[in-house]
């Protein structure tokens, strides 16, 4: 698969088949993705990959934590800035509405929408979950570089027929996960990622989100 195809076919998969994803495939994906660039080559990332009993332990932990505190532990790193402004606000709203339309869940059905969101904390049934760890002392540049690494993983997976969904939702149990993995004070989990094989019959996996056109975000000067 060429890079253009991988970029265009990768989507956020939200229903996975139960088929296992062997460790050697996960290792191979990480082995390719580690060639992602980072400023000064500081490689500001660590990955915790979970499968089997460890995956289940993390899922159980999230259920318990969120049952006691449904809003979660967003802390000082909220998923979105407060009062998101245009055009980002509308883009965010539209992808959500498009997704719930495919799931057949109307806006009034808060319980069903909440139920779908809760599936994040089961990795959407994917057999493997990744957690991305960054040192709290890293600055905005290193956070951007971590993002490049994550996209590299998603593309390397896509090239192998492995579907993914990045999951900032796991930030809602950040402190609980940090304790579970015995992370030092200096480290934090930024984001999760579900990895596995897509259930291509699931309607929600046909969601193809919009993008602004090049002319909406790029300015060309001096050509
Ligand atoms: C860093 C990051 C975190 C994300 N977290 C979640 C998440 O927690 N749950 C979810 O369902 N989708 C999550 N997404 C998926 C986005 O909603 C999705 O990328 C966006 O709507 C574009 O759709 P696409 O990935 O299918 O192209 C995340 C995406 C990124 C890049």
PDB file of C-alpha atoms and ligand atoms in Angstrom:
ATOM      1  CA  UNK A   1       0.000   0.000   0.000  1.00  0.00           C
ATOM      2  CA  UNK A   2       1.407   3.412  -0.912  1.00  0.00           C
ATOM      3  CA  UNK A   3       1.387   6.331   1.491  1.00  0.00           C
ATOM      4  CA  UNK A   4      -1.425   8.204  -0.293  1.00  0.00           C
ATOM      5  CA  UNK A   5      -3.683   5.179  -0.100  1.00  0.00           C
ATOM      6  CA  UNK A   6      -2.893   4.551   3.557  1.00  0.00           C
ATOM      7  CA  UNK A   7      -3.620   8.214   4.362  1.00  0.00           C
ATOM      8  CA  UNK A   8      -6.925   8.135   2.546  1.00  0.00           C
ATOM      9  CA  UNK A   9      -8.193   4.747   3.690  1.00  0.00           C
ATOM     10  CA  UNK A  10      -7.298   5.013   7.394  1.00  0.00           C
ATOM     11  CA  UNK A  11     -10.392   5.876   9.355  1.00  0.00           C
ATOM     12  CA  UNK A  12     -11.318   5.702  13.003  1.00  0.00           C
ATOM     13  CA  UNK A  13     -12.710   2.191  13.342  1.00  0.00           C
ATOM     14  CA  UNK A  14     -15.310   1.855  16.092  1.00  0.00           C
ATOM     15  CA  UNK A  15     -16.326  -1.804  15.809  1.00  0.00           C
ATOM     16  CA  UNK A  16     -13.628  -4.492  15.740  1.00  0.00           C
ATOM     17  CA  UNK A  17     -13.823  -8.199  15.093  1.00  0.00           C
ATOM     18  CA  UNK A  18     -12.721 -10.356  18.038  1.00  0.00           C
ATOM     19  CA  UNK A  19      -9.835 -11.914  16.054  1.00  0.00           C
ATOM     20  CA  UNK A  20      -6.590 -11.597  17.995  1.00  0.00           C
ATOM     21  CA  UNK A  21      -3.780  -9.352  16.833  1.00  0.00           C
ATOM     22  CA  UNK A  22      -0.520 -11.211  17.517  1.00  0.00           C
ATOM     23  CA  UNK A  23       2.341  -9.554  19.362  1.00  0.00           C
ATOM     24  CA  UNK A  24       4.649  -9.906  16.362  1.00  0.00           C
ATOM     25  CA  UNK A  25       2.318  -7.779  14.209  1.00  0.00           C
ATOM     26  CA  UNK A  26       2.080  -5.097  16.912  1.00  0.00           C
ATOM     27  CA  UNK A  27       5.863  -5.128  17.245  1.00  0.00           C
ATOM     28  CA  UNK A  28       6.285  -4.826  13.474  1.00  0.00           C
ATOM     29  CA  UNK A  29       3.938  -1.817  13.370  1.00  0.00           C
ATOM     30  CA  UNK A  30       5.861  -0.099  16.198  1.00  0.00           C
ATOM     31  CA  UNK A  31       9.173  -1.018  14.555  1.00  0.00           C
ATOM     32  CA  UNK A  32       8.139   0.881  11.419  1.00  0.00           C
ATOM     33  CA  UNK A  33       6.512   3.790  13.236  1.00  0.00           C
ATOM     34  CA  UNK A  34       9.607   4.472  15.362  1.00  0.00           C
ATOM     35  CA  UNK A  35      11.073   6.105  12.238  1.00  0.00           C
ATOM     36  CA  UNK A  36       8.672   9.017  12.718  1.00  0.00           C
ATOM     37  CA  UNK A  37      10.578  12.309  13.051  1.00  0.00           C
ATOM     38  CA  UNK A  38      10.848  14.361  16.221  1.00  0.00           C
ATOM     39  CA  UNK A  39      12.554  17.695  16.815  1.00  0.00           C
ATOM     40  CA  UNK A  40      16.156  17.092  17.879  1.00  0.00           C
ATOM     41  CA  UNK A  41      15.340  13.385  17.563  1.00  0.00           C
ATOM     42  CA  UNK A  42      14.246  13.414  21.200  1.00  0.00           C
ATOM     43  CA  UNK A  43      11.599  10.742  20.477  1.00  0.00           C
ATOM     44  CA  UNK A  44       9.280  11.952  23.240  1.00  0.00           C
ATOM     45  CA  UNK A  45       7.113   8.843  23.393  1.00  0.00           C
ATOM     46  CA  UNK A  46       6.619   5.607  25.226  1.00  0.00           C
ATOM     47  CA  UNK A  47       4.009   2.992  24.420  1.00  0.00           C
ATOM     48  CA  UNK A  48       2.237   0.508  26.659  1.00  0.00           C
ATOM     49  CA  UNK A  49       0.568  -2.216  24.592  1.00  0.00           C
ATOM     50  CA  UNK A  50      -2.110  -4.337  26.259  1.00  0.00           C
ATOM     51  CA  UNK A  51      -3.778  -7.545  25.163  1.00  0.00           C
ATOM     52  CA  UNK A  52      -5.422 -10.564  26.816  1.00  0.00           C
ATOM     53  CA  UNK A  53      -5.763 -10.435  30.594  1.00  0.00           C
ATOM     54  CA  UNK A  54      -3.968  -7.098  30.865  1.00  0.00           C
ATOM     55  CA  UNK A  55      -6.363  -5.513  28.368  1.00  0.00           C
ATOM     56  CA  UNK A  56      -9.280  -6.861  30.397  1.00  0.00           C
ATOM     57  CA  UNK A  57      -7.770  -5.539  33.642  1.00  0.00           C
ATOM     58  CA  UNK A  58      -7.579  -2.054  32.144  1.00  0.00           C
ATOM     59  CA  UNK A  59     -11.163  -2.280  30.844  1.00  0.00           C
ATOM     60  CA  UNK A  60     -12.406  -3.393  34.280  1.00  0.00           C
ATOM     61  CA  UNK A  61     -10.493  -0.599  35.962  1.00  0.00           C
ATOM     62  CA  UNK A  62     -12.034   1.995  33.632  1.00  0.00           C
ATOM     63  CA  UNK A  63     -15.557   0.626  34.262  1.00  0.00           C
ATOM     64  CA  UNK A  64     -15.091   0.824  38.030  1.00  0.00           C
ATOM     65  CA  UNK A  65     -13.588   4.292  37.911  1.00  0.00           C
ATOM     66  CA  UNK A  66     -16.251   5.709  35.601  1.00  0.00           C
ATOM     67  CA  UNK A  67     -19.075   4.058  37.516  1.00  0.00           C
ATOM     68  CA  UNK A  68     -17.950   6.001  40.591  1.00  0.00           C
ATOM     69  CA  UNK A  69     -17.246   9.202  38.646  1.00  0.00           C
ATOM     70  CA  UNK A  70     -18.912   9.262  35.194  1.00  0.00           C
ATOM     71  CA  UNK A  71     -17.248  12.590  34.250  1.00  0.00           C
ATOM     72  CA  UNK A  72     -13.837  11.014  34.675  1.00  0.00           C
ATOM     73  CA  UNK A  73     -10.461  12.482  35.579  1.00  0.00           C
ATOM     74  CA  UNK A  74      -9.877  15.044  32.829  1.00  0.00           C
ATOM     75  CA  UNK A  75      -7.722  17.107  35.208  1.00  0.00           C
ATOM     76  CA  UNK A  76      -5.473  19.805  33.784  1.00  0.00           C
ATOM     77  CA  UNK A  77      -5.406  18.409  30.227  1.00  0.00           C
ATOM     78  CA  UNK A  78      -8.926  18.771  28.818  1.00  0.00           C
ATOM     79  CA  UNK A  79      -9.610  16.961  25.555  1.00  0.00           C
ATOM     80  CA  UNK A  80     -10.820  20.149  23.817  1.00  0.00           C
ATOM     81  CA  UNK A  81     -10.241  23.813  24.587  1.00  0.00           C
ATOM     82  CA  UNK A  82     -13.144  25.448  26.422  1.00  0.00           C
ATOM     83  CA  UNK A  83     -15.731  27.088  24.152  1.00  0.00           C
ATOM     84  CA  UNK A  84     -14.304  25.723  20.914  1.00  0.00           C
ATOM     85  CA  UNK A  85     -14.673  28.369  18.195  1.00  0.00           C
ATOM     86  CA  UNK A  86     -15.599  28.262  14.526  1.00  0.00           C
ATOM     87  CA  UNK A  87     -14.985  26.571  12.186  1.00  0.00           C
ATOM     88  CA  UNK A  88     -13.650  23.825  14.528  1.00  0.00           C
ATOM     89  CA  UNK A  89     -16.799  23.773  16.633  1.00  0.00           C
ATOM     90  CA  UNK A  90     -19.018  22.970  13.649  1.00  0.00           C
ATOM     91  CA  UNK A  91     -16.607  20.351  12.335  1.00  0.00           C
ATOM     92  CA  UNK A  92     -16.636  18.648  15.699  1.00  0.00           C
ATOM     93  CA  UNK A  93     -20.421  18.797  15.904  1.00  0.00           C
ATOM     94  CA  UNK A  94     -20.876  17.450  12.354  1.00  0.00           C
ATOM     95  CA  UNK A  95     -18.649  14.392  12.720  1.00  0.00           C
ATOM     96  CA  UNK A  96     -20.490  13.501  15.925  1.00  0.00           C
ATOM     97  CA  UNK A  97     -23.920  13.889  14.340  1.00  0.00           C
ATOM     98  CA  UNK A  98     -22.825  11.926  11.237  1.00  0.00           C
ATOM     99  CA  UNK A  99     -21.582   9.125  13.482  1.00  0.00           C
ATOM    100  CA  UNK A 100     -24.761   8.971  15.567  1.00  0.00           C
ATOM    101  CA  UNK A 101     -26.882   9.057  12.386  1.00  0.00           C
ATOM    102  CA  UNK A 102     -25.078   5.933  11.161  1.00  0.00           C
ATOM    103  CA  UNK A 103     -25.585   4.333  14.565  1.00  0.00           C
ATOM    104  CA  UNK A 104     -29.269   5.295  14.410  1.00  0.00           C
ATOM    105  CA  UNK A 105     -29.072   7.151  17.740  1.00  0.00           C
ATOM    106  CA  UNK A 106     -31.049  10.423  17.855  1.00  0.00           C
ATOM    107  CA  UNK A 107     -29.837  13.435  19.828  1.00  0.00           C
ATOM    108  CA  UNK A 108     -32.571  13.002  22.476  1.00  0.00           C
ATOM    109  CA  UNK A 109     -31.399   9.474  23.292  1.00  0.00           C
ATOM    110  CA  UNK A 110     -28.686  10.541  25.703  1.00  0.00           C
ATOM    111  CA  UNK A 111     -28.466   7.071  27.260  1.00  0.00           C
ATOM    112  CA  UNK A 112     -27.690   5.411  23.913  1.00  0.00           C
ATOM    113  CA  UNK A 113     -25.151   8.115  23.030  1.00  0.00           C
ATOM    114  CA  UNK A 114     -23.509   7.649  26.405  1.00  0.00           C
ATOM    115  CA  UNK A 115     -23.546   3.889  25.802  1.00  0.00           C
ATOM    116  CA  UNK A 116     -21.670   4.350  22.546  1.00  0.00           C
ATOM    117  CA  UNK A 117     -19.098   6.625  24.203  1.00  0.00           C
ATOM    118  CA  UNK A 118     -18.623   4.017  26.921  1.00  0.00           C
ATOM    119  CA  UNK A 119     -17.509   1.541  24.238  1.00  0.00           C
ATOM    120  CA  UNK A 120     -14.283   3.573  24.068  1.00  0.00           C
ATOM    121  CA  UNK A 121     -13.395   2.012  27.396  1.00  0.00           C
ATOM    122  CA  UNK A 122     -13.577  -1.457  25.834  1.00  0.00           C
ATOM    123  CA  UNK A 123     -11.333  -0.375  22.948  1.00  0.00           C
ATOM    124  CA  UNK A 124     -14.457  -0.800  20.775  1.00  0.00           C
ATOM    125  CA  UNK A 125     -13.801  -4.539  21.280  1.00  0.00           C
ATOM    126  CA  UNK A 126     -10.391  -4.364  19.576  1.00  0.00           C
ATOM    127  CA  UNK A 127      -8.041  -7.100  20.828  1.00  0.00           C
ATOM    128  CA  UNK A 128      -5.135  -4.719  21.422  1.00  0.00           C
ATOM    129  CA  UNK A 129      -4.915  -1.338  23.085  1.00  0.00           C
ATOM    130  CA  UNK A 130      -1.989   1.056  23.023  1.00  0.00           C
ATOM    131  CA  UNK A 131      -1.389   3.810  25.513  1.00  0.00           C
ATOM    132  CA  UNK A 132       0.882   6.722  24.637  1.00  0.00           C
ATOM    133  CA  UNK A 133       2.955   8.045  27.487  1.00  0.00           C
ATOM    134  CA  UNK A 134       4.701  11.417  27.483  1.00  0.00           C
ATOM    135  CA  UNK A 135       6.871  13.082  30.090  1.00  0.00           C
ATOM    136  CA  UNK A 136       4.965  15.977  31.688  1.00  0.00           C
ATOM    137  CA  UNK A 137       8.058  18.161  31.310  1.00  0.00           C
ATOM    138  CA  UNK A 138       7.864  17.995  27.519  1.00  0.00           C
ATOM    139  CA  UNK A 139       6.622  21.129  25.728  1.00  0.00           C
ATOM    140  CA  UNK A 140       4.112  21.749  22.948  1.00  0.00           C
ATOM    141  CA  UNK A 141       6.657  20.791  20.280  1.00  0.00           C
ATOM    142  CA  UNK A 142       7.173  17.324  21.720  1.00  0.00           C
ATOM    143  CA  UNK A 143       3.417  16.814  21.996  1.00  0.00           C
ATOM    144  CA  UNK A 144       3.172  17.518  18.267  1.00  0.00           C
ATOM    145  CA  UNK A 145       5.933  15.000  17.614  1.00  0.00           C
ATOM    146  CA  UNK A 146       4.083  12.384  19.637  1.00  0.00           C
ATOM    147  CA  UNK A 147       1.139  13.001  17.324  1.00  0.00           C
ATOM    148  CA  UNK A 148       3.326  12.285  14.300  1.00  0.00           C
ATOM    149  CA  UNK A 149       4.378   9.037  15.892  1.00  0.00           C
ATOM    150  CA  UNK A 150       0.770   8.069  16.549  1.00  0.00           C
ATOM    151  CA  UNK A 151      -0.258   8.771  12.960  1.00  0.00           C
ATOM    152  CA  UNK A 152       2.754   6.753  11.787  1.00  0.00           C
ATOM    153  CA  UNK A 153       1.449   3.823  13.830  1.00  0.00           C
ATOM    154  CA  UNK A 154      -2.028   4.190  12.331  1.00  0.00           C
ATOM    155  CA  UNK A 155      -0.596   4.260   8.802  1.00  0.00           C
ATOM    156  CA  UNK A 156       1.771   1.328   9.354  1.00  0.00           C
ATOM    157  CA  UNK A 157      -1.202  -0.593  10.743  1.00  0.00           C
ATOM    158  CA  UNK A 158      -3.414   0.365   7.815  1.00  0.00           C
ATOM    159  CA  UNK A 159      -0.758  -0.870   5.375  1.00  0.00           C
ATOM    160  CA  UNK A 160      -1.010  -4.268   7.104  1.00  0.00           C
ATOM    161  CA  UNK A 161      -4.803  -4.402   7.042  1.00  0.00           C
ATOM    162  CA  UNK A 162      -4.937  -3.498  10.728  1.00  0.00           C
ATOM    163  CA  UNK A 163      -7.552  -0.924  11.700  1.00  0.00           C
ATOM    164  CA  UNK A 164      -7.183   1.658  14.444  1.00  0.00           C
ATOM    165  CA  UNK A 165      -8.976   4.276  16.479  1.00  0.00           C
ATOM    166  CA  UNK A 166      -7.089   6.899  18.434  1.00  0.00           C
ATOM    167  CA  UNK A 167      -8.713   7.386  21.807  1.00  0.00           C
ATOM    168  CA  UNK A 168      -8.245  10.503  23.852  1.00  0.00           C
ATOM    169  CA  UNK A 169     -11.253   9.225  25.800  1.00  0.00           C
ATOM    170  CA  UNK A 170      -8.811   7.245  27.939  1.00  0.00           C
ATOM    171  CA  UNK A 171      -7.666  10.579  29.354  1.00  0.00           C
ATOM    172  CA  UNK A 172     -10.792  10.358  31.513  1.00  0.00           C
ATOM    173  CA  UNK A 173      -9.113   7.624  33.550  1.00  0.00           C
ATOM    174  CA  UNK A 174      -5.591   9.033  33.256  1.00  0.00           C
ATOM    175  CA  UNK A 175      -4.759   9.021  36.957  1.00  0.00           C
ATOM    176  CA  UNK A 176      -6.154   5.534  37.498  1.00  0.00           C
ATOM    177  CA  UNK A 177      -4.131   4.196  34.570  1.00  0.00           C
ATOM    178  CA  UNK A 178      -0.985   5.939  35.783  1.00  0.00           C
ATOM    179  CA  UNK A 179      -1.341   4.188  39.134  1.00  0.00           C
ATOM    180  CA  UNK A 180      -2.131   0.862  37.485  1.00  0.00           C
ATOM    181  CA  UNK A 181       0.983   1.036  35.295  1.00  0.00           C
ATOM    182  CA  UNK A 182       3.045   2.494  38.164  1.00  0.00           C
ATOM    183  CA  UNK A 183       4.153   5.458  36.053  1.00  0.00           C
ATOM    184  CA  UNK A 184       6.589   7.838  37.727  1.00  0.00           C
ATOM    185  CA  UNK A 185       5.223  11.286  38.694  1.00  0.00           C
ATOM    186  CA  UNK A 186       6.921  12.790  35.667  1.00  0.00           C
ATOM    187  CA  UNK A 187       5.024  10.691  33.137  1.00  0.00           C
ATOM    188  CA  UNK A 188       1.424  10.770  31.988  1.00  0.00           C
ATOM    189  CA  UNK A 189      -0.763   8.892  29.568  1.00  0.00           C
ATOM    190  CA  UNK A 190      -1.890  11.188  26.799  1.00  0.00           C
ATOM    191  CA  UNK A 191      -4.043   8.962  24.626  1.00  0.00           C
ATOM    192  CA  UNK A 192      -5.056   5.404  23.812  1.00  0.00           C
ATOM    193  CA  UNK A 193      -5.397   3.602  20.517  1.00  0.00           C
ATOM    194  CA  UNK A 194      -7.527   0.596  19.637  1.00  0.00           C
ATOM    195  CA  UNK A 195      -5.878  -1.785  17.165  1.00  0.00           C
ATOM    196  CA  UNK A 196      -7.319  -4.822  15.436  1.00  0.00           C
ATOM    197  CA  UNK A 197      -9.376  -5.985  12.503  1.00  0.00           C
ATOM    198  CA  UNK A 198     -12.374  -3.910  11.438  1.00  0.00           C
ATOM    199  CA  UNK A 199     -15.860  -5.349  11.386  1.00  0.00           C
ATOM    200  CA  UNK A 200     -16.655  -4.189   7.876  1.00  0.00           C
ATOM    201  CA  UNK A 201     -20.358  -5.032   8.329  1.00  0.00           C
ATOM    202  CA  UNK A 202     -20.715  -2.459  11.094  1.00  0.00           C
ATOM    203  CA  UNK A 203     -22.372   0.657   9.680  1.00  0.00           C
ATOM    204  CA  UNK A 204     -20.437   3.038  11.905  1.00  0.00           C
ATOM    205  CA  UNK A 205     -17.226   1.884  10.236  1.00  0.00           C
ATOM    206  CA  UNK A 206     -18.474   3.382   6.970  1.00  0.00           C
ATOM    207  CA  UNK A 207     -18.217   6.876   8.469  1.00  0.00           C
ATOM    208  CA  UNK A 208     -16.006   8.941   6.211  1.00  0.00           C
ATOM    209  CA  UNK A 209     -15.494  12.248   7.968  1.00  0.00           C
ATOM    210  CA  UNK A 210     -15.239  15.511   6.010  1.00  0.00           C
ATOM    211  CA  UNK A 211     -12.155  17.615   5.600  1.00  0.00           C
ATOM    212  CA  UNK A 212     -11.721  21.249   4.710  1.00  0.00           C
ATOM    213  CA  UNK A 213     -10.382  21.760   1.205  1.00  0.00           C
ATOM    214  CA  UNK A 214      -6.766  22.811   0.687  1.00  0.00           C
ATOM    215  CA  UNK A 215      -7.861  26.374  -0.114  1.00  0.00           C
ATOM    216  CA  UNK A 216      -9.656  26.625   3.227  1.00  0.00           C
ATOM    217  CA  UNK A 217      -6.512  26.013   5.270  1.00  0.00           C
ATOM    218  CA  UNK A 218      -3.539  26.823   3.027  1.00  0.00           C
ATOM    219  CA  UNK A 219      -2.203  30.081   1.678  1.00  0.00           C
ATOM    220  CA  UNK A 220       0.166  29.968  -1.271  1.00  0.00           C
ATOM    221  CA  UNK A 221       2.615  32.816  -1.670  1.00  0.00           C
ATOM    222  CA  UNK A 222       5.341  33.404  -4.241  1.00  0.00           C
ATOM    223  CA  UNK A 223       4.528  30.536  -6.598  1.00  0.00           C
TER     224      UNK A 223
HETATM  225  C1  LIG B   1      -5.557  12.145  19.084  1.00  0.00           C
HETATM  226  C2  LIG B   1      -6.921  11.671  18.718  1.00  0.00           C
HETATM  227  C3  LIG B   1      -7.762  11.194  19.699  1.00  0.00           C
HETATM  228  C4  LIG B   1      -9.023  10.696  19.376  1.00  0.00           C
HETATM  229  N1  LIG B   1      -9.828  10.198  20.370  1.00  0.00           N
HETATM  230  C5  LIG B   1     -10.994   9.583  20.046  1.00  0.00           C
HETATM  231  C6  LIG B   1     -11.757   8.923  21.038  1.00  0.00           C
HETATM  232  O1  LIG B   1     -11.445   8.924  22.216  1.00  0.00           O
HETATM  233  N2  LIG B   1     -12.861   8.245  20.656  1.00  0.00           N
HETATM  234  C7  LIG B   1     -13.272   8.202  19.341  1.00  0.00           C
HETATM  235  O2  LIG B   1     -14.285   7.568  19.048  1.00  0.00           O
HETATM  236  N3  LIG B   1     -12.574   8.848  18.382  1.00  0.00           N
HETATM  237  C8  LIG B   1     -11.445   9.516  18.687  1.00  0.00           C
HETATM  238  N4  LIG B   1     -10.687  10.123  17.724  1.00  0.00           N
HETATM  239  C9  LIG B   1     -11.129  10.035  16.335  1.00  0.00           C
HETATM  240  C10 LIG B   1     -11.561  11.358  15.720  1.00  0.00           C
HETATM  241  O3  LIG B   1     -12.877  11.652  16.084  1.00  0.00           O
HETATM  242  C11 LIG B   1     -11.419  11.188  14.203  1.00  0.00           C
HETATM  243  O4  LIG B   1     -10.037  11.073  13.905  1.00  0.00           O
HETATM  244  C12 LIG B   1     -11.967  12.357  13.393  1.00  0.00           C
HETATM  245  O5  LIG B   1     -13.348  12.486  13.563  1.00  0.00           O
HETATM  246  C13 LIG B   1     -11.659  12.147  11.913  1.00  0.00           C
HETATM  247  O6  LIG B   1     -12.184  10.907  11.462  1.00  0.00           O
HETATM  248  P1  LIG B   1     -11.289   9.744  10.872  1.00  0.00           P
HETATM  249  O7  LIG B   1     -10.251   9.383  11.878  1.00  0.00           O
HETATM  250  O8  LIG B   1     -12.250   8.614  10.627  1.00  0.00           O
HETATM  251  O9  LIG B   1     -10.654  10.251   9.600  1.00  0.00           O
HETATM  252  C14 LIG B   1      -9.453  10.688  18.027  1.00  0.00           C
HETATM  253  C15 LIG B   1      -8.597  11.188  17.043  1.00  0.00           C
HETATM  254  C16 LIG B   1      -7.356  11.660  17.378  1.00  0.00           C
HETATM  255  C17 LIG B   1      -6.451  12.176  16.289  1.00  0.00           C
END
